mmCIF file of C-alpha atoms in Angstrom:
data_model
loop_
_atom_site.group_PDB
_atom_site.id
_atom_site.type_symbol
_atom_site.label_atom_id
_atom_site.label_comp_id
_atom_site.label_asym_id
_atom_site.label_seq_id
_atom_site.Cartn_x
_atom_site.Cartn_y
_atom_site.Cartn_z
ATOM 1 C CA UNK A 10 11.635 -3.938 -2.316
ATOM 2 C CA UNK A 11 8.223 -3.245 -3.322
ATOM 3 C CA UNK A 12 7.220 -2.994 -7.111
ATOM 4 C CA UNK A 13 6.570 0.623 -8.565
ATOM 5 C CA UNK A 14 2.709 -0.364 -8.476
ATOM 6 C CA UNK A 15 2.725 -1.358 -4.791
ATOM 7 C CA UNK A 16 4.549 1.933 -3.831
ATOM 8 C CA UNK A 17 1.857 3.730 -5.597
ATOM 9 C CA UNK A 18 -0.945 1.355 -4.201
ATOM 10 C CA UNK A 19 0.179 2.234 -0.499
ATOM 11 C CA UNK A 20 0.496 6.082 -1.335
ATOM 12 C CA UNK A 21 -2.879 6.302 -3.053
ATOM 13 C CA UNK A 22 -4.413 4.260 -0.036
ATOM 14 C CA UNK A 23 -2.953 6.702 2.317
ATOM 15 C CA UNK A 24 -3.976 9.997 0.537
ATOM 16 C CA UNK A 25 -7.565 8.432 0.030
ATOM 17 C CA UNK A 26 -7.504 7.474 3.951
ATOM 18 C CA UNK A 27 -6.479 11.056 4.695
ATOM 19 C CA UNK A 28 -9.250 12.468 2.775
ATOM 20 C CA UNK A 29 -11.847 10.154 4.035
ATOM 21 C CA UNK A 30 -11.124 11.089 7.676
ATOM 22 C CA UNK A 31 -12.183 14.494 6.547
ATOM 23 C CA UNK A 32 -15.188 12.944 4.929
ATOM 24 C CA UNK A 33 -13.960 13.903 1.276
ATOM 25 C CA UNK A 34 -13.895 11.804 -1.751
ATOM 26 C CA UNK A 35 -10.837 12.137 -4.278
ATOM 27 C CA UNK A 36 -10.861 11.470 -8.138
ATOM 28 C CA UNK A 37 -8.333 9.590 -9.708
ATOM 29 C CA UNK A 38 -6.646 12.732 -11.228
ATOM 30 C CA UNK A 39 -6.520 14.382 -7.975
ATOM 31 C CA UNK A 40 -4.862 11.012 -6.523
ATOM 32 C CA UNK A 41 -2.089 10.486 -9.541
ATOM 33 C CA UNK A 42 -1.099 14.104 -8.997
ATOM 34 C CA UNK A 43 -0.556 13.626 -5.592
ATOM 35 C CA UNK A 44 1.414 10.374 -5.625
ATOM 36 C CA UNK A 45 3.401 11.479 -8.634
ATOM 37 C CA UNK A 46 2.026 8.624 -10.475
ATOM 38 C CA UNK A 47 0.963 8.374 -14.448
ATOM 39 C CA UNK A 48 -3.074 8.809 -14.462
ATOM 40 C CA UNK A 49 -3.586 5.514 -16.511
ATOM 41 C CA UNK A 50 -1.263 3.533 -14.354
ATOM 42 C CA UNK A 51 -2.928 4.979 -11.040
ATOM 43 C CA UNK A 52 -6.462 4.023 -12.510
ATOM 44 C CA UNK A 53 -5.273 0.264 -13.055
ATOM 45 C CA UNK A 54 -3.754 0.484 -9.414
ATOM 46 C CA UNK A 55 -6.929 1.722 -8.072
ATOM 47 C CA UNK A 56 -9.166 -0.795 -9.631
ATOM 48 C CA UNK A 57 -6.990 -3.413 -8.043
ATOM 49 C CA UNK A 58 -7.449 -1.913 -4.575
ATOM 50 C CA UNK A 59 -11.236 -1.698 -5.329
ATOM 51 C CA UNK A 60 -11.335 -5.547 -6.451
ATOM 52 C CA UNK A 61 -9.575 -6.345 -3.130
ATOM 53 C CA UNK A 62 -12.038 -4.079 -0.740
ATOM 54 C CA UNK A 63 -9.420 -1.796 0.165
ATOM 55 C CA UNK A 64 -11.027 1.511 -1.057
ATOM 56 C CA UNK A 65 -14.469 1.925 -2.583
ATOM 57 C CA UNK A 66 -15.014 3.870 -5.732
ATOM 58 C CA UNK A 67 -18.551 6.045 -5.948
ATOM 59 C CA UNK A 68 -19.937 6.815 -9.421
ATOM 60 C CA UNK A 69 -21.645 10.198 -10.355
ATOM 61 C CA UNK A 70 -21.452 13.938 -9.880
ATOM 62 C CA UNK A 71 -19.967 13.515 -6.474
ATOM 63 C CA UNK A 72 -18.163 10.426 -6.602
ATOM 64 C CA UNK A 73 -14.459 9.507 -6.247
ATOM 65 C CA UNK A 74 -12.804 7.051 -4.227
ATOM 66 C CA UNK A 75 -13.152 6.773 -0.445
ATOM 67 C CA UNK A 76 -12.468 4.421 2.655
ATOM 68 C CA UNK A 77 -15.284 3.976 5.177
ATOM 69 C CA UNK A 78 -13.948 5.945 8.208
ATOM 70 C CA UNK A 79 -14.547 2.959 10.561
ATOM 71 C CA UNK A 80 -12.445 0.701 8.201
ATOM 72 C CA UNK A 81 -9.173 2.759 7.943
ATOM 73 C CA UNK A 82 -7.752 1.573 11.290
ATOM 74 C CA UNK A 83 -8.471 -1.990 9.994
ATOM 75 C CA UNK A 84 -6.878 -2.033 7.010
ATOM 76 C CA UNK A 85 -2.991 -3.072 7.122
ATOM 77 C CA UNK A 86 -0.155 -2.335 4.938
ATOM 78 C CA UNK A 87 -0.024 -6.140 4.363
ATOM 79 C CA UNK A 88 -3.763 -6.028 2.697
ATOM 80 C CA UNK A 89 -2.480 -3.522 -0.052
ATOM 81 C CA UNK A 90 0.741 -5.173 -0.567
ATOM 82 C CA UNK A 91 -1.113 -8.222 -1.207
ATOM 83 C CA UNK A 92 -3.682 -6.665 -3.587
ATOM 84 C CA UNK A 93 -1.131 -5.358 -5.842
ATOM 85 C CA UNK A 94 2.047 -7.842 -5.457
ATOM 86 C CA UNK A 95 0.587 -10.940 -3.573
ATOM 87 C CA UNK A 96 2.739 -12.507 -1.120
ATOM 88 C CA UNK A 97 6.118 -12.976 -3.249
ATOM 89 C CA UNK A 98 7.654 -10.355 -1.128
ATOM 90 C CA UNK A 99 7.686 -12.758 1.744
ATOM 91 C CA UNK A 100 9.235 -15.485 -0.439
ATOM 92 C CA UNK A 101 11.729 -13.828 -2.848
ATOM 93 C CA UNK A 102 15.448 -14.856 -2.666
ATOM 94 C CA UNK A 103 17.753 -11.851 -1.257
ATOM 95 C CA UNK A 104 20.159 -12.380 -4.092
ATOM 96 C CA UNK A 105 17.389 -13.107 -6.834
ATOM 97 C CA UNK A 106 18.093 -16.466 -7.291
ATOM 98 C CA UNK A 107 15.532 -18.519 -8.663
ATOM 99 C CA UNK A 108 16.134 -21.313 -6.682
ATOM 100 C CA UNK A 109 16.618 -20.529 -3.221
ATOM 101 C CA UNK A 110 15.534 -22.660 -0.291
ATOM 102 C CA UNK A 111 16.549 -24.147 3.071
ATOM 103 C CA UNK A 112 17.704 -27.253 0.902
ATOM 104 C CA UNK A 113 19.822 -24.995 -1.532
ATOM 105 C CA UNK A 114 20.361 -21.700 0.028
ATOM 106 C CA UNK A 115 22.119 -18.888 -1.067
ATOM 107 C CA UNK A 116 24.810 -16.996 1.108
ATOM 108 C CA UNK A 117 22.106 -14.821 2.306
ATOM 109 C CA UNK A 118 19.266 -17.174 2.824
ATOM 110 C CA UNK A 119 19.156 -17.210 6.592
ATOM 111 C CA UNK A 120 19.919 -13.353 7.381
ATOM 112 C CA UNK A 121 17.318 -12.727 4.486
ATOM 113 C CA UNK A 122 14.842 -14.700 6.437
ATOM 114 C CA UNK A 123 14.953 -12.611 9.366
ATOM 115 C CA UNK A 124 14.588 -9.199 7.185
ATOM 116 C CA UNK A 125 11.564 -10.950 5.327
ATOM 117 C CA UNK A 126 10.174 -11.725 9.056
ATOM 118 C CA UNK A 127 10.491 -8.187 10.160
ATOM 119 C CA UNK A 128 8.992 -6.931 6.972
ATOM 120 C CA UNK A 129 5.890 -9.061 7.438
ATOM 121 C CA UNK A 130 5.396 -8.274 11.058
ATOM 122 C CA UNK A 131 5.780 -4.240 10.139
ATOM 123 C CA UNK A 132 3.130 -4.585 7.314
ATOM 124 C CA UNK A 133 0.803 -6.711 9.413
ATOM 125 C CA UNK A 134 0.785 -4.083 12.278
ATOM 126 C CA UNK A 135 0.893 -1.174 10.706
ATOM 127 C CA UNK A 136 -2.562 0.198 9.729
ATOM 128 C CA UNK A 137 -3.513 3.130 7.314
ATOM 129 C CA UNK A 138 -5.014 5.124 10.009
ATOM 130 C CA UNK A 139 -1.783 5.838 11.895
ATOM 131 C CA UNK A 140 -0.037 6.579 8.690
ATOM 132 C CA UNK A 141 -2.721 8.796 7.724
ATOM 133 C CA UNK A 142 -2.696 10.741 10.961
ATOM 134 C CA UNK A 143 1.134 11.190 10.942
ATOM 135 C CA UNK A 144 0.718 13.287 7.572
ATOM 136 C CA UNK A 145 -2.246 14.999 8.989
ATOM 137 C CA UNK A 146 0.047 15.975 11.941
ATOM 138 C CA UNK A 147 2.870 17.138 9.891
ATOM 139 C CA UNK A 148 4.857 14.173 11.097
ATOM 140 C CA UNK A 149 5.425 12.552 7.464
ATOM 141 C CA UNK A 150 4.909 13.232 4.006
ATOM 142 C CA UNK A 151 3.925 11.567 1.074
ATOM 143 C CA UNK A 152 5.783 13.581 -1.354
ATOM 144 C CA UNK A 153 8.835 15.849 -1.266
#
């Protein structure tokens, strides 16, 4: 459903948020290790998240990536998905057809429209803070 870059972007954002709640910055190597992503690929994803004001990059000896604590609860999964994949996830055909719309629908068009609407609602109503706190409480995990 999400691109690999988007999956890594979501995981990286959650990991950075979790550490930011503890007033701790994390470096790209630590992030890539935690989310099982190649370092160079992780660096590109982190750059996109910085460009889209999801995370902050602090340079210097005590630098790394962080999210302002006050912003963690306002950043929604939809913000991350949009920063990495754009809004294509809300537009694509459920069967992957290039031409699929209300005038010329695929057999799954109407049903998939409902799935996309549910997904959009989920992404727009899920914030980073709740996901990070679930991990902190041991109710969910970022890796196996």
